[in-house]
Amino acid sequence: MKLYYFPPSPNTCKVHAVAIHLQIPIDLKLVDLEKREQHNPEFIQLNHTGRTPVLRDGDFILWESTAIMQYLASQVPNSLWPENPQIRADIMRWQSWQLAHWSPACQPLQFENFVKALLQLGEPDQQVIQQATDRFHKEAIALNKHLADREYLVNDTLTLADFSVASDLTYAVTAQFPLADYPHIQAWYARIEQLPAWQQTAPRG
Ligand SMILES: N[C@@H](CCC(=O)N[C@@H](CS)C(=O)NCC(=O)O)C(=O)O
């Protein structure tokens, strides 16, 4: 299998971390977004949305990081994606929440407080930051509450849900996410950060 990837991207990092954690061998092919390689015709043939990551397994091409994580974790029996319908639904619930609510709450803060400076795109927009901060708190309150009496999001075991939700926090410090009032999120993310697979893949902010 080959993963077309861009290491600084949290969407790449969570997929790559799952492959390493499960010891699934994959070849890596860099798609350098800074050089706009996602627009190269060869890459557009793989993913006409022009986004990383993409997985190729023979003739099977898969894009969208959550689908790739599930596909990788379906290759071998494991506790990240166990064959229990209720646990899988619970994992999928948190992955859906991440895509629909958590990521959209985190990304504007990441863009305004980190990416803009990195790519010299001007000053952070304080109005966007204020709106994003309100949205962030709404979701963080729910996540913090859920983690108050458990170590991991689902089944009290590390699962794909943790990899998905944690990926949005990879730039939390640099991008000044307001996490001070959320000790359970902080403790949980510190556990994820200890994973060798996370340490090998998480971008340094
Ligand atoms: N929903 C997609 C998002 C993928 C995505 O936005 N990837 C970014 C990197 S984080 C990308 O390749 N952007 C290139 C572009 O939009 O031109 C997923 O989960 O895979």
PDB file of C-alpha atoms and ligand atoms in Angstrom:
ATOM      1  CA  MET A   1       0.000   0.000   0.000  1.00  0.00           C
ATOM      2  CA  LYS A   2       1.155   3.529  -0.702  1.00  0.00           C
ATOM      3  CA  LEU A   3       0.214   6.645   1.250  1.00  0.00           C
ATOM      4  CA  TYR A   4       0.417   9.962  -0.589  1.00  0.00           C
ATOM      5  CA  TYR A   5       1.037  12.284   2.278  1.00  0.00           C
ATOM      6  CA  PHE A   6       2.062  15.699   3.545  1.00  0.00           C
ATOM      7  CA  PRO A   7       3.653  15.259   7.001  1.00  0.00           C
ATOM      8  CA  PRO A   8       2.762  18.692   8.531  1.00  0.00           C
ATOM      9  CA  SER A   9      -0.951  18.016   7.948  1.00  0.00           C
ATOM     10  CA  PRO A  10      -3.012  16.630  10.858  1.00  0.00           C
ATOM     11  CA  ASN A  11      -5.083  14.694   8.308  1.00  0.00           C
ATOM     12  CA  THR A  12      -1.934  12.897   7.212  1.00  0.00           C
ATOM     13  CA  CYS A  13      -0.619  12.478  10.742  1.00  0.00           C
ATOM     14  CA  LYS A  14      -3.637  10.578  12.097  1.00  0.00           C
ATOM     15  CA  VAL A  15      -3.599   8.144   9.143  1.00  0.00           C
ATOM     16  CA  HIS A  16       0.151   7.608   9.299  1.00  0.00           C
ATOM     17  CA  ALA A  17      -0.001   7.132  13.089  1.00  0.00           C
ATOM     18  CA  VAL A  18      -2.640   4.403  12.723  1.00  0.00           C
ATOM     19  CA  ALA A  19      -0.491   2.543  10.168  1.00  0.00           C
ATOM     20  CA  ILE A  20       2.550   2.719  12.449  1.00  0.00           C
ATOM     21  CA  HIS A  21       0.579   1.775  15.580  1.00  0.00           C
ATOM     22  CA  LEU A  22      -0.823  -1.304  13.828  1.00  0.00           C
ATOM     23  CA  GLN A  23       2.537  -2.090  12.199  1.00  0.00           C
ATOM     24  CA  ILE A  24       0.972  -2.074   8.743  1.00  0.00           C
ATOM     25  CA  PRO A  25       3.733  -1.585   6.191  1.00  0.00           C
ATOM     26  CA  ILE A  26       3.088   1.291   3.809  1.00  0.00           C
ATOM     27  CA  ASP A  27       5.212   3.088   1.269  1.00  0.00           C
ATOM     28  CA  LEU A  28       5.188   6.847   1.569  1.00  0.00           C
ATOM     29  CA  LYS A  29       5.021   9.333  -1.279  1.00  0.00           C
ATOM     30  CA  LEU A  30       5.364  13.003  -0.422  1.00  0.00           C
ATOM     31  CA  VAL A  31       2.876  15.424  -1.982  1.00  0.00           C
ATOM     32  CA  ASP A  32       4.398  18.779  -1.136  1.00  0.00           C
ATOM     33  CA  LEU A  33       1.513  21.208  -0.647  1.00  0.00           C
ATOM     34  CA  GLU A  34       3.962  24.099  -0.301  1.00  0.00           C
ATOM     35  CA  LYS A  35       4.997  23.386  -3.894  1.00  0.00           C
ATOM     36  CA  ARG A  36       1.312  22.932  -4.826  1.00  0.00           C
ATOM     37  CA  GLU A  37       1.979  19.340  -5.914  1.00  0.00           C
ATOM     38  CA  GLN A  38      -1.652  18.490  -5.093  1.00  0.00           C
ATOM     39  CA  HIS A  39      -2.470  20.134  -8.440  1.00  0.00           C
ATOM     40  CA  ASN A  40      -0.104  17.915 -10.453  1.00  0.00           C
ATOM     41  CA  PRO A  41      -2.053  15.928 -13.063  1.00  0.00           C
ATOM     42  CA  GLU A  42      -0.774  12.580 -11.683  1.00  0.00           C
ATOM     43  CA  PHE A  43      -2.111  13.444  -8.229  1.00  0.00           C
ATOM     44  CA  ILE A  44      -5.412  14.845  -9.537  1.00  0.00           C
ATOM     45  CA  GLN A  45      -5.938  11.502 -11.259  1.00  0.00           C
ATOM     46  CA  LEU A  46      -5.796   9.848  -7.844  1.00  0.00           C
ATOM     47  CA  ASN A  47      -7.948  12.424  -6.081  1.00  0.00           C
ATOM     48  CA  HIS A  48      -9.827  14.946  -8.163  1.00  0.00           C
ATOM     49  CA  THR A  49     -10.535  17.006  -5.015  1.00  0.00           C
ATOM     50  CA  GLY A  50      -6.768  17.701  -4.905  1.00  0.00           C
ATOM     51  CA  ARG A  51      -6.298  16.913  -1.234  1.00  0.00           C
ATOM     52  CA  THR A  52      -3.991  14.736   0.853  1.00  0.00           C
ATOM     53  CA  PRO A  53      -3.868  12.061   2.166  1.00  0.00           C
ATOM     54  CA  VAL A  54      -4.628   9.396  -0.442  1.00  0.00           C
ATOM     55  CA  LEU A  55      -4.104   5.655  -0.050  1.00  0.00           C
ATOM     56  CA  ARG A  56      -3.445   3.336  -2.965  1.00  0.00           C
ATOM     57  CA  ASP A  57      -3.848  -0.418  -2.502  1.00  0.00           C
ATOM     58  CA  GLY A  58      -3.334  -2.013  -5.906  1.00  0.00           C
ATOM     59  CA  ASP A  59      -6.081  -0.629  -8.116  1.00  0.00           C
ATOM     60  CA  PHE A  60      -8.059   0.625  -5.133  1.00  0.00           C
ATOM     61  CA  ILE A  61      -7.682   4.356  -4.513  1.00  0.00           C
ATOM     62  CA  LEU A  62      -9.074   5.869  -1.312  1.00  0.00           C
ATOM     63  CA  TRP A  63      -9.159   9.494  -0.195  1.00  0.00           C
ATOM     64  CA  GLU A  64     -10.648  11.093   2.955  1.00  0.00           C
ATOM     65  CA  SER A  65      -8.547  10.425   6.031  1.00  0.00           C
ATOM     66  CA  THR A  66     -11.313   8.887   8.165  1.00  0.00           C
ATOM     67  CA  ALA A  67     -12.130   6.314   5.486  1.00  0.00           C
ATOM     68  CA  ILE A  68      -8.413   5.559   5.090  1.00  0.00           C
ATOM     69  CA  MET A  69      -8.034   5.007   8.855  1.00  0.00           C
ATOM     70  CA  GLN A  70     -10.939   2.572   8.875  1.00  0.00           C
ATOM     71  CA  TYR A  71      -9.611   0.740   5.816  1.00  0.00           C
ATOM     72  CA  LEU A  72      -6.130   0.383   7.324  1.00  0.00           C
ATOM     73  CA  ALA A  73      -7.538  -0.783  10.642  1.00  0.00           C
ATOM     74  CA  SER A  74      -9.695  -3.346   8.841  1.00  0.00           C
ATOM     75  CA  GLN A  75      -6.583  -5.135   7.524  1.00  0.00           C
ATOM     76  CA  VAL A  76      -5.713  -6.854  10.814  1.00  0.00           C
ATOM     77  CA  PRO A  77      -7.693  -7.709  13.971  1.00  0.00           C
ATOM     78  CA  ASN A  78      -7.067  -4.965  16.516  1.00  0.00           C
ATOM     79  CA  SER A  79      -8.612  -2.978  19.354  1.00  0.00           C
ATOM     80  CA  LEU A  80      -8.462   0.362  17.488  1.00  0.00           C
ATOM     81  CA  TRP A  81     -11.380  -0.793  15.310  1.00  0.00           C
ATOM     82  CA  PRO A  82     -12.833  -3.919  16.916  1.00  0.00           C
ATOM     83  CA  GLU A  83     -15.388  -6.052  15.133  1.00  0.00           C
ATOM     84  CA  ASN A  84     -18.190  -5.152  17.493  1.00  0.00           C
ATOM     85  CA  PRO A  85     -21.018  -3.206  15.796  1.00  0.00           C
ATOM     86  CA  GLN A  86     -21.801  -1.035  18.820  1.00  0.00           C
ATOM     87  CA  ILE A  87     -18.170  -0.145  19.480  1.00  0.00           C
ATOM     88  CA  ARG A  88     -17.669   0.624  15.784  1.00  0.00           C
ATOM     89  CA  ALA A  89     -20.777   2.825  15.798  1.00  0.00           C
ATOM     90  CA  ASP A  90     -19.473   4.620  18.879  1.00  0.00           C
ATOM     91  CA  ILE A  91     -16.085   5.179  17.190  1.00  0.00           C
ATOM     92  CA  MET A  92     -17.874   6.398  14.072  1.00  0.00           C
ATOM     93  CA  ARG A  93     -19.971   8.748  16.237  1.00  0.00           C
ATOM     94  CA  TRP A  94     -16.800  10.472  17.502  1.00  0.00           C
ATOM     95  CA  GLN A  95     -15.217  10.499  14.047  1.00  0.00           C
ATOM     96  CA  SER A  96     -18.414  12.104  12.697  1.00  0.00           C
ATOM     97  CA  TRP A  97     -18.379  14.667  15.498  1.00  0.00           C
ATOM     98  CA  GLN A  98     -14.753  15.426  14.723  1.00  0.00           C
ATOM     99  CA  LEU A  99     -15.502  16.027  11.031  1.00  0.00           C
ATOM    100  CA  ALA A 100     -18.713  17.989  11.565  1.00  0.00           C
ATOM    101  CA  HIS A 101     -18.011  19.996  14.727  1.00  0.00           C
ATOM    102  CA  TRP A 102     -14.587  19.640  16.350  1.00  0.00           C
ATOM    103  CA  SER A 103     -12.389  20.190  13.320  1.00  0.00           C
ATOM    104  CA  PRO A 104     -14.418  23.198  12.098  1.00  0.00           C
ATOM    105  CA  ALA A 105     -14.091  24.652  15.623  1.00  0.00           C
ATOM    106  CA  CYS A 106     -10.304  24.124  15.731  1.00  0.00           C
ATOM    107  CA  GLN A 107      -9.278  24.982  12.189  1.00  0.00           C
ATOM    108  CA  PRO A 108     -10.029  28.728  12.178  1.00  0.00           C
ATOM    109  CA  LEU A 109      -7.891  29.163  15.315  1.00  0.00           C
ATOM    110  CA  GLN A 110      -5.121  27.143  13.699  1.00  0.00           C
ATOM    111  CA  PHE A 111      -5.333  29.232  10.546  1.00  0.00           C
ATOM    112  CA  GLU A 112      -5.541  32.652  12.210  1.00  0.00           C
ATOM    113  CA  ASN A 113      -2.962  32.050  14.972  1.00  0.00           C
ATOM    114  CA  PHE A 114      -0.471  29.796  13.199  1.00  0.00           C
ATOM    115  CA  VAL A 115      -0.844  29.288   9.440  1.00  0.00           C
ATOM    116  CA  LYS A 116      -1.180  32.998   8.639  1.00  0.00           C
ATOM    117  CA  ALA A 117       2.132  33.801  10.328  1.00  0.00           C
ATOM    118  CA  LEU A 118       3.807  30.739   8.794  1.00  0.00           C
ATOM    119  CA  LEU A 119       2.776  31.649   5.256  1.00  0.00           C
ATOM    120  CA  GLN A 120       2.970  35.412   5.804  1.00  0.00           C
ATOM    121  CA  LEU A 121      -0.719  35.931   5.074  1.00  0.00           C
ATOM    122  CA  GLY A 122      -1.167  38.954   7.302  1.00  0.00           C
ATOM    123  CA  GLU A 123      -2.396  39.639  10.808  1.00  0.00           C
ATOM    124  CA  PRO A 124      -4.924  37.375  12.552  1.00  0.00           C
ATOM    125  CA  ASP A 125      -8.514  38.566  12.107  1.00  0.00           C
ATOM    126  CA  GLN A 126      -9.750  39.251  15.653  1.00  0.00           C
ATOM    127  CA  GLN A 127     -13.407  38.904  14.688  1.00  0.00           C
ATOM    128  CA  VAL A 128     -12.789  35.438  13.214  1.00  0.00           C
ATOM    129  CA  ILE A 129     -10.793  34.493  16.315  1.00  0.00           C
ATOM    130  CA  GLN A 130     -13.630  35.614  18.609  1.00  0.00           C
ATOM    131  CA  GLN A 131     -16.239  33.604  16.693  1.00  0.00           C
ATOM    132  CA  ALA A 132     -13.939  30.576  16.497  1.00  0.00           C
ATOM    133  CA  THR A 133     -13.167  30.802  20.220  1.00  0.00           C
ATOM    134  CA  ASP A 134     -16.891  30.740  21.086  1.00  0.00           C
ATOM    135  CA  ARG A 135     -17.352  27.733  18.835  1.00  0.00           C
ATOM    136  CA  PHE A 136     -14.281  26.035  20.290  1.00  0.00           C
ATOM    137  CA  HIS A 137     -15.555  26.405  23.869  1.00  0.00           C
ATOM    138  CA  LYS A 138     -18.952  24.938  22.962  1.00  0.00           C
ATOM    139  CA  GLU A 139     -17.343  21.738  21.650  1.00  0.00           C
ATOM    140  CA  ALA A 140     -14.492  21.600  24.200  1.00  0.00           C
ATOM    141  CA  ILE A 141     -16.980  21.704  27.097  1.00  0.00           C
ATOM    142  CA  ALA A 142     -18.680  18.586  25.705  1.00  0.00           C
ATOM    143  CA  LEU A 143     -15.384  16.760  25.040  1.00  0.00           C
ATOM    144  CA  ASN A 144     -13.984  17.649  28.463  1.00  0.00           C
ATOM    145  CA  LYS A 145     -17.133  16.391  30.167  1.00  0.00           C
ATOM    146  CA  HIS A 146     -17.009  13.106  28.269  1.00  0.00           C
ATOM    147  CA  LEU A 147     -13.370  12.577  29.254  1.00  0.00           C
ATOM    148  CA  ALA A 148     -13.938  13.401  32.936  1.00  0.00           C
ATOM    149  CA  ASP A 149     -14.407   9.757  33.922  1.00  0.00           C
ATOM    150  CA  ARG A 150     -12.605   7.836  31.175  1.00  0.00           C
ATOM    151  CA  GLU A 151      -9.107   7.581  29.751  1.00  0.00           C
ATOM    152  CA  TYR A 152     -10.126   7.255  26.109  1.00  0.00           C
ATOM    153  CA  LEU A 153     -13.147   8.291  24.076  1.00  0.00           C
ATOM    154  CA  VAL A 154     -14.700   4.869  23.423  1.00  0.00           C
ATOM    155  CA  ASN A 155     -14.772   1.601  25.323  1.00  0.00           C
ATOM    156  CA  ASP A 156     -12.073   2.888  27.719  1.00  0.00           C
ATOM    157  CA  THR A 157      -9.512   1.710  25.186  1.00  0.00           C
ATOM    158  CA  LEU A 158      -7.446   3.518  22.593  1.00  0.00           C
ATOM    159  CA  THR A 159      -9.416   3.492  19.315  1.00  0.00           C
ATOM    160  CA  LEU A 160      -9.543   5.265  15.962  1.00  0.00           C
ATOM    161  CA  ALA A 161     -11.779   7.841  17.667  1.00  0.00           C
ATOM    162  CA  ASP A 162      -8.836   9.070  19.759  1.00  0.00           C
ATOM    163  CA  PHE A 163      -6.559   9.365  16.720  1.00  0.00           C
ATOM    164  CA  SER A 164      -9.229  11.361  14.854  1.00  0.00           C
ATOM    165  CA  VAL A 165     -10.156  13.792  17.617  1.00  0.00           C
ATOM    166  CA  ALA A 166      -6.555  14.241  18.830  1.00  0.00           C
ATOM    167  CA  SER A 167      -5.332  15.177  15.357  1.00  0.00           C
ATOM    168  CA  ASP A 168      -6.966  18.601  15.659  1.00  0.00           C
ATOM    169  CA  LEU A 169      -4.833  19.362  18.722  1.00  0.00           C
ATOM    170  CA  THR A 170      -1.439  18.849  17.096  1.00  0.00           C
ATOM    171  CA  TYR A 171      -0.961  22.621  16.773  1.00  0.00           C
ATOM    172  CA  ALA A 172      -2.931  23.537  19.917  1.00  0.00           C
ATOM    173  CA  VAL A 173      -0.017  25.192  21.733  1.00  0.00           C
ATOM    174  CA  THR A 174       1.349  27.178  18.777  1.00  0.00           C
ATOM    175  CA  ALA A 175      -2.145  28.164  17.674  1.00  0.00           C
ATOM    176  CA  GLN A 176      -3.090  29.219  21.232  1.00  0.00           C
ATOM    177  CA  PHE A 177      -6.140  27.012  21.637  1.00  0.00           C
ATOM    178  CA  PRO A 178      -7.919  28.092  24.853  1.00  0.00           C
ATOM    179  CA  LEU A 179      -7.535  24.761  26.678  1.00  0.00           C
ATOM    180  CA  ALA A 180      -6.767  26.060  30.178  1.00  0.00           C
ATOM    181  CA  ASP A 181     -10.235  25.265  31.541  1.00  0.00           C
ATOM    182  CA  TYR A 182     -10.262  21.719  30.121  1.00  0.00           C
ATOM    183  CA  PRO A 183      -8.025  19.529  32.325  1.00  0.00           C
ATOM    184  CA  HIS A 184      -9.536  16.267  31.094  1.00  0.00           C
ATOM    185  CA  ILE A 185      -8.824  17.120  27.447  1.00  0.00           C
ATOM    186  CA  GLN A 186      -5.269  18.062  28.402  1.00  0.00           C
ATOM    187  CA  ALA A 187      -4.710  14.820  30.345  1.00  0.00           C
ATOM    188  CA  TRP A 188      -6.173  12.719  27.535  1.00  0.00           C
ATOM    189  CA  TYR A 189      -4.111  14.462  24.854  1.00  0.00           C
ATOM    190  CA  ALA A 190      -0.977  13.998  26.975  1.00  0.00           C
ATOM    191  CA  ARG A 191      -1.719  10.252  26.921  1.00  0.00           C
ATOM    192  CA  ILE A 192      -2.043  10.289  23.121  1.00  0.00           C
ATOM    193  CA  GLU A 193       1.198  12.257  22.823  1.00  0.00           C
ATOM    194  CA  GLN A 194       3.002   9.468  24.661  1.00  0.00           C
ATOM    195  CA  LEU A 195       2.172   6.923  21.954  1.00  0.00           C
ATOM    196  CA  PRO A 196       5.289   6.048  19.931  1.00  0.00           C
ATOM    197  CA  ALA A 197       3.195   6.198  16.730  1.00  0.00           C
ATOM    198  CA  TRP A 198       2.092   9.747  17.623  1.00  0.00           C
ATOM    199  CA  GLN A 199       5.618  10.842  18.446  1.00  0.00           C
ATOM    200  CA  GLN A 200       6.826   9.572  15.086  1.00  0.00           C
ATOM    201  CA  THR A 201       4.127  11.325  13.076  1.00  0.00           C
ATOM    202  CA  ALA A 202       2.714  14.377  14.879  1.00  0.00           C
ATOM    203  CA  PRO A 203       3.949  17.614  13.343  1.00  0.00           C
ATOM    204  CA  ARG A 204       5.860  19.893  15.691  1.00  0.00           C
ATOM    205  CA  GLY A 205       4.080  23.234  15.925  1.00  0.00           C
TER     206      GLY A 205
HETATM  207  N1  LIG B   1     -11.600  15.828   4.602  1.00  0.00           N
HETATM  208  C1  LIG B   1     -10.276  15.591   4.061  1.00  0.00           C
HETATM  209  C2  LIG B   1      -9.472  16.860   4.210  1.00  0.00           C
HETATM  210  C3  LIG B   1      -8.164  16.754   3.490  1.00  0.00           C
HETATM  211  C4  LIG B   1      -7.457  18.098   3.430  1.00  0.00           C
HETATM  212  O1  LIG B   1      -8.055  19.180   3.587  1.00  0.00           O
HETATM  213  N2  LIG B   1      -6.143  18.016   3.205  1.00  0.00           N
HETATM  214  C5  LIG B   1      -5.376  19.218   3.101  1.00  0.00           C
HETATM  215  C6  LIG B   1      -4.146  19.100   3.979  1.00  0.00           C
HETATM  216  S1  LIG B   1      -4.644  19.161   5.690  1.00  0.00           S
HETATM  217  C7  LIG B   1      -4.923  19.394   1.679  1.00  0.00           C
HETATM  218  O2  LIG B   1      -4.430  18.476   1.067  1.00  0.00           O
HETATM  219  N3  LIG B   1      -5.096  20.613   1.150  1.00  0.00           N
HETATM  220  C8  LIG B   1      -4.679  20.931  -0.168  1.00  0.00           C
HETATM  221  C9  LIG B   1      -5.630  21.878  -0.848  1.00  0.00           C
HETATM  222  O3  LIG B   1      -6.746  22.089  -0.329  1.00  0.00           O
HETATM  223  O4  LIG B   1      -5.267  22.399  -1.908  1.00  0.00           O
HETATM  224  C10 LIG B   1      -9.620  14.419   4.795  1.00  0.00           C
HETATM  225  O5  LIG B   1      -9.987  14.167   5.960  1.00  0.00           O
HETATM  226  O6  LIG B   1      -8.780  13.730   4.205  1.00  0.00           O
END
